[in-house]
PDB file of C-alpha atoms in Angstrom:
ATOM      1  CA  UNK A   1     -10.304  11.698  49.608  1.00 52.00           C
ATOM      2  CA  UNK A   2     -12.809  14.665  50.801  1.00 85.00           C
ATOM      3  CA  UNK A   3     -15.592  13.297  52.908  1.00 89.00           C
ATOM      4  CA  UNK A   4     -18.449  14.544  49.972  1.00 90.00           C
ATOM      5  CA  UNK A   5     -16.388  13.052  46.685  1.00 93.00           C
ATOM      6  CA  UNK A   6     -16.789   9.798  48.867  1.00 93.00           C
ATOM      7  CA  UNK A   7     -20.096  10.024  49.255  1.00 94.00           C
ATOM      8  CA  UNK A   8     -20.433  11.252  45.654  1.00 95.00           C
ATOM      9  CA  UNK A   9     -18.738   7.883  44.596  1.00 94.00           C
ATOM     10  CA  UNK A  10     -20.600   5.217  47.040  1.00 93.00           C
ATOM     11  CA  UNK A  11     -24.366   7.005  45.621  1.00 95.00           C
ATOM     12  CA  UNK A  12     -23.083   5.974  41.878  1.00 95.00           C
ATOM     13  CA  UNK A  13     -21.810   2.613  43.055  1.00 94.00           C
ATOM     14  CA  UNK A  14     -25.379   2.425  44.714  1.00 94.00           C
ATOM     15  CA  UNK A  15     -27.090   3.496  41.477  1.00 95.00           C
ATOM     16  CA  UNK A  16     -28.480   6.330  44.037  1.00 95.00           C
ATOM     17  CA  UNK A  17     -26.163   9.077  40.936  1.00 96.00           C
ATOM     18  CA  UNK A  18     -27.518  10.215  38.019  1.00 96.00           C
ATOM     19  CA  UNK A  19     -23.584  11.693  36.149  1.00 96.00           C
ATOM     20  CA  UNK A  20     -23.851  14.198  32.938  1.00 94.00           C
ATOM     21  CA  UNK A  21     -26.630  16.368  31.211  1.00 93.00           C
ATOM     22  CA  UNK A  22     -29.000  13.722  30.045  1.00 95.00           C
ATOM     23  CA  UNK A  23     -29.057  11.585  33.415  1.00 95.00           C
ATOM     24  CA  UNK A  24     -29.736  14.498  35.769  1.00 95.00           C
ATOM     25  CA  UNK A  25     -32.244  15.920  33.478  1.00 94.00           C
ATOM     26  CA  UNK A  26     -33.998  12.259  33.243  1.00 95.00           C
ATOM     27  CA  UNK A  27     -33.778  12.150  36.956  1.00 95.00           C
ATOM     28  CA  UNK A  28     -35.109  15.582  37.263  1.00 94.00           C
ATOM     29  CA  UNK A  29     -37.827  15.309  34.738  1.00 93.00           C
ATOM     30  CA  UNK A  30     -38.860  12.014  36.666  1.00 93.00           C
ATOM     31  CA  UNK A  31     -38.889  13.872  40.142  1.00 92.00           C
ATOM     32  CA  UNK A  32     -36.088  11.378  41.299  1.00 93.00           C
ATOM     33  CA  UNK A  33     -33.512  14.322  41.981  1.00 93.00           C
ATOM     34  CA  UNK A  34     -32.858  15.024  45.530  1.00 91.00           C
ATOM     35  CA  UNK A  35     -29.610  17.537  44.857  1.00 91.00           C
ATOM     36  CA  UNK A  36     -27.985  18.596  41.677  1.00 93.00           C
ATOM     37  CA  UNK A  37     -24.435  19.246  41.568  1.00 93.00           C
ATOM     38  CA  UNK A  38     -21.994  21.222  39.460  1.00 94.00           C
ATOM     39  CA  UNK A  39     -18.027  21.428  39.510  1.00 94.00           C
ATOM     40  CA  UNK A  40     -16.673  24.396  39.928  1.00 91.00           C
ATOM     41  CA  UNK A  41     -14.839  24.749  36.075  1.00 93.00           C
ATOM     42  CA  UNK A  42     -18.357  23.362  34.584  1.00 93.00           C
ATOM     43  CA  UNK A  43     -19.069  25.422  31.055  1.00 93.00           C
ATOM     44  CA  UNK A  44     -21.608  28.946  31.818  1.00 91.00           C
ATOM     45  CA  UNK A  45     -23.887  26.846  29.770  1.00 92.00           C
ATOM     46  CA  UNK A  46     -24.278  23.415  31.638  1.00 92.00           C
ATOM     47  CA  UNK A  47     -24.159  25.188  35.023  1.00 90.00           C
ATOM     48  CA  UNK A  48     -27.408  27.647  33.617  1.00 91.00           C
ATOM     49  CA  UNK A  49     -28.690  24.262  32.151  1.00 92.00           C
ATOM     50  CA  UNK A  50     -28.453  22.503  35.562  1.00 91.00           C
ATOM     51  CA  UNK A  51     -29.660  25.564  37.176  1.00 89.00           C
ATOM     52  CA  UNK A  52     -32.770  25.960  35.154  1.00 91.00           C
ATOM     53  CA  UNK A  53     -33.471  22.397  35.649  1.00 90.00           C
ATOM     54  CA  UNK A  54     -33.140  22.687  39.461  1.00 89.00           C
ATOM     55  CA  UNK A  55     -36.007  25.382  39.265  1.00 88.00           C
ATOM     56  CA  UNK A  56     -37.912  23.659  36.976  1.00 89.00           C
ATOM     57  CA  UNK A  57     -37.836  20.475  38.975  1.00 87.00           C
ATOM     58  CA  UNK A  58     -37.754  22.382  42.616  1.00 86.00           C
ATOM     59  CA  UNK A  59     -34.658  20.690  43.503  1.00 86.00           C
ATOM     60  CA  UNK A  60     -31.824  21.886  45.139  1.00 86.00           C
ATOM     61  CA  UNK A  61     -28.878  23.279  42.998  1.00 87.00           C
ATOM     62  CA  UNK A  62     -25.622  23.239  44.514  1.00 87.00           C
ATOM     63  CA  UNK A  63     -22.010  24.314  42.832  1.00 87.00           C
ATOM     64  CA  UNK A  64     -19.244  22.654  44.389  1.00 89.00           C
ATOM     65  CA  UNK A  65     -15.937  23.555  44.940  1.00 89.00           C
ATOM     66  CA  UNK A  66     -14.514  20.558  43.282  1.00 91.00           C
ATOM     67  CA  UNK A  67     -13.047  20.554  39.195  1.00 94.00           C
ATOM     68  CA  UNK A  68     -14.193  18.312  36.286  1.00 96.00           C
ATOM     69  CA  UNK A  69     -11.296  16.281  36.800  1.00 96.00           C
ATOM     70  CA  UNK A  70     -11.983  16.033  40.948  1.00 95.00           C
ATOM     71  CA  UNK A  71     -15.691  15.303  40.562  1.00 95.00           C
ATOM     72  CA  UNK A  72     -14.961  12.287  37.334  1.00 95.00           C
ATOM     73  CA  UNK A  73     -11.859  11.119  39.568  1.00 95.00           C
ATOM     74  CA  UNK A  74     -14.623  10.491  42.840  1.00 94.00           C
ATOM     75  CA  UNK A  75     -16.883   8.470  40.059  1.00 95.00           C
ATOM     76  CA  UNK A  76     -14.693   6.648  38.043  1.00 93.00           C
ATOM     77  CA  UNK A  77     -14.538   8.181  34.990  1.00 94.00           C
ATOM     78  CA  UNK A  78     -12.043  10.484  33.696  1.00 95.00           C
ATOM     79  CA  UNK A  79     -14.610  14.056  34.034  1.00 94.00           C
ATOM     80  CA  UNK A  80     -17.879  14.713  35.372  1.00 95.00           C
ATOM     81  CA  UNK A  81     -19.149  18.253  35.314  1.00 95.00           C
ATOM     82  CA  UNK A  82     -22.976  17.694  36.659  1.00 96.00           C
ATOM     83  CA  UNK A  83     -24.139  14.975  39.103  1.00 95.00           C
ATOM     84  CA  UNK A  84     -27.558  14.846  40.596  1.00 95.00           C
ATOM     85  CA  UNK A  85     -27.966  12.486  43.890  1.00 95.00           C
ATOM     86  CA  UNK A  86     -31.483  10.586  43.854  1.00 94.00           C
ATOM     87  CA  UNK A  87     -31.273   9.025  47.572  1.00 92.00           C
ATOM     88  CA  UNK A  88     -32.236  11.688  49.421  1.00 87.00           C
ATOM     89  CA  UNK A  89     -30.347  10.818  52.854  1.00 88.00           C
ATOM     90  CA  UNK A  90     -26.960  10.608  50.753  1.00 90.00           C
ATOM     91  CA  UNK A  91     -27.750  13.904  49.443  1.00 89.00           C
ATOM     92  CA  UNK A  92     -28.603  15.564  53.045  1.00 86.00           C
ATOM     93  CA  UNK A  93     -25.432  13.911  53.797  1.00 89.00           C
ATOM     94  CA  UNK A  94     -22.904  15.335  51.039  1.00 88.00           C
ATOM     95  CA  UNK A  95     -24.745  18.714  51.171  1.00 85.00           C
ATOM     96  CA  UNK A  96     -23.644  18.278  55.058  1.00 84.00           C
ATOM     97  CA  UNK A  97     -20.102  17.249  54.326  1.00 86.00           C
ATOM     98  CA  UNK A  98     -19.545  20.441  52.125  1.00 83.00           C
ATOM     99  CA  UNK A  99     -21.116  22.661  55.122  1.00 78.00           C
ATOM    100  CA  UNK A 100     -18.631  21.082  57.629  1.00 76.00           C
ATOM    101  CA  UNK A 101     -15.671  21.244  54.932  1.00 68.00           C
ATOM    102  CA  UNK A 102     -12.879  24.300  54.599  1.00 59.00           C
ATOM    103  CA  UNK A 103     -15.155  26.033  52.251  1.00 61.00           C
ATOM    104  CA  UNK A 104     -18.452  25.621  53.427  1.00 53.00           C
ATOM    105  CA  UNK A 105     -19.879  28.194  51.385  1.00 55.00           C
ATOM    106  CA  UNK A 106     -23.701  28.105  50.313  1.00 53.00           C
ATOM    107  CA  UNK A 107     -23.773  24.573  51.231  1.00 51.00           C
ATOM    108  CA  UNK A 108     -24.591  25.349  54.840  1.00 48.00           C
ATOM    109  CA  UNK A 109     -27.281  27.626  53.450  1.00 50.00           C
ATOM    110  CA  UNK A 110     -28.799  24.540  51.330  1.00 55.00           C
ATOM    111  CA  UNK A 111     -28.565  22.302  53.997  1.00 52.00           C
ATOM    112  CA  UNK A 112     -30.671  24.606  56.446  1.00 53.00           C
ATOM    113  CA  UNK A 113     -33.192  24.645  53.540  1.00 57.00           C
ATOM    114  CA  UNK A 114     -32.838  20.698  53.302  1.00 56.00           C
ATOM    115  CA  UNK A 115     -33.135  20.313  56.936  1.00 56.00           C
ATOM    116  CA  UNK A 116     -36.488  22.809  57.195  1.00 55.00           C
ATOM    117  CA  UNK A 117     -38.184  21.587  53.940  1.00 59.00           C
ATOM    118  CA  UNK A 118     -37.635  17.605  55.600  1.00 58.00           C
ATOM    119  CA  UNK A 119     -40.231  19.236  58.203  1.00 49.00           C
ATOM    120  CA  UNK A 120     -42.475  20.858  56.654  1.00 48.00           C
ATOM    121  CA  UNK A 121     -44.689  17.898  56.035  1.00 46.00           C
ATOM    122  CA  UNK A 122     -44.454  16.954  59.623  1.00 40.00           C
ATOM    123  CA  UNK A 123     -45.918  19.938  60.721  1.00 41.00           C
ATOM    124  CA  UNK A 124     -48.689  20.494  57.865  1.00 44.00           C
ATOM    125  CA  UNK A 125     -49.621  16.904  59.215  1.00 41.00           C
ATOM    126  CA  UNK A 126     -49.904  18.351  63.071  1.00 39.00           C
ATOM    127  CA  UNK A 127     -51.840  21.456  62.185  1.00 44.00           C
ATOM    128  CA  UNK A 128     -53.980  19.364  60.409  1.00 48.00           C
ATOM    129  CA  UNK A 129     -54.520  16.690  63.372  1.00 45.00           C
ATOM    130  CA  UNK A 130     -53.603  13.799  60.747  1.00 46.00           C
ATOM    131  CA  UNK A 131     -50.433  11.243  61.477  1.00 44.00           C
ATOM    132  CA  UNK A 132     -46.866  13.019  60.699  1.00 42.00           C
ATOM    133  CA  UNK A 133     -46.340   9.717  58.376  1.00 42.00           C
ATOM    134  CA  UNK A 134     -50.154  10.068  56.681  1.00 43.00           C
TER     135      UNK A 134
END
């Protein structure tokens, strides 16, 4: 199994996974998203849902090179089309796994974007004399 489905599969067994529409969107609309995800044969509709939601919610939007059937197979059920990650460490890792993977795609894009947005706050926090944690 690819390096990212695993990871995709060990978040929902960690409850760290929110899988389909209404999930993502409740773990978007409750700032709990870290990355949202969407399979590569998703409907036009649910990818420019999940898109729009990733704007609205300034979280990351990612389409993956995986199917329905690939993405579902990784979480136990028989399709999944969206998946948004809500540990933030798993989803800096996946985001990494599908940089370092055959098609690496955008993802290395997001993950520069993850990896300079993680230290931001850090340096807000020096300019402003104050404890990088406080």
């Amino acid at each position: 199994m690819d390096k990212a489905l695993g990871l995709f599969g060990l978040a929902k067994k960690g409850g760290n996974a929110a899988v389909g529409e209404e999930p993502v969107t409740d773990a978007v609309r409750s700032g709990r998203a870290a990355v949202i995800f969407v399979a590569a044969d998703a409907a036009a509709n649910t990818a420019h849902r999940a898109c729009g939601l990733a704007k609205k919610g300034q979280t990351v939007f990612l389409a993956l090179p995986y199917t329905r059937e690939e993405l579902g197979a990784a979480l136990g059920r028989q399709y999944c089309a969206v998946l948004a990650l809500t540990d933030a460490g798993l989803a800096a890792a996946a985001v990494r796994a599908l940089a370092d993977g055959p098609e690496p795609g955008l993802a290395a894009l997001v993950l520069q974007k993850m990896e300079a947005e993680e230290k931001q706050p850090v340096r807000r926090a020096v300019r402003k004399g104050k404890n990088a944690r406080g």
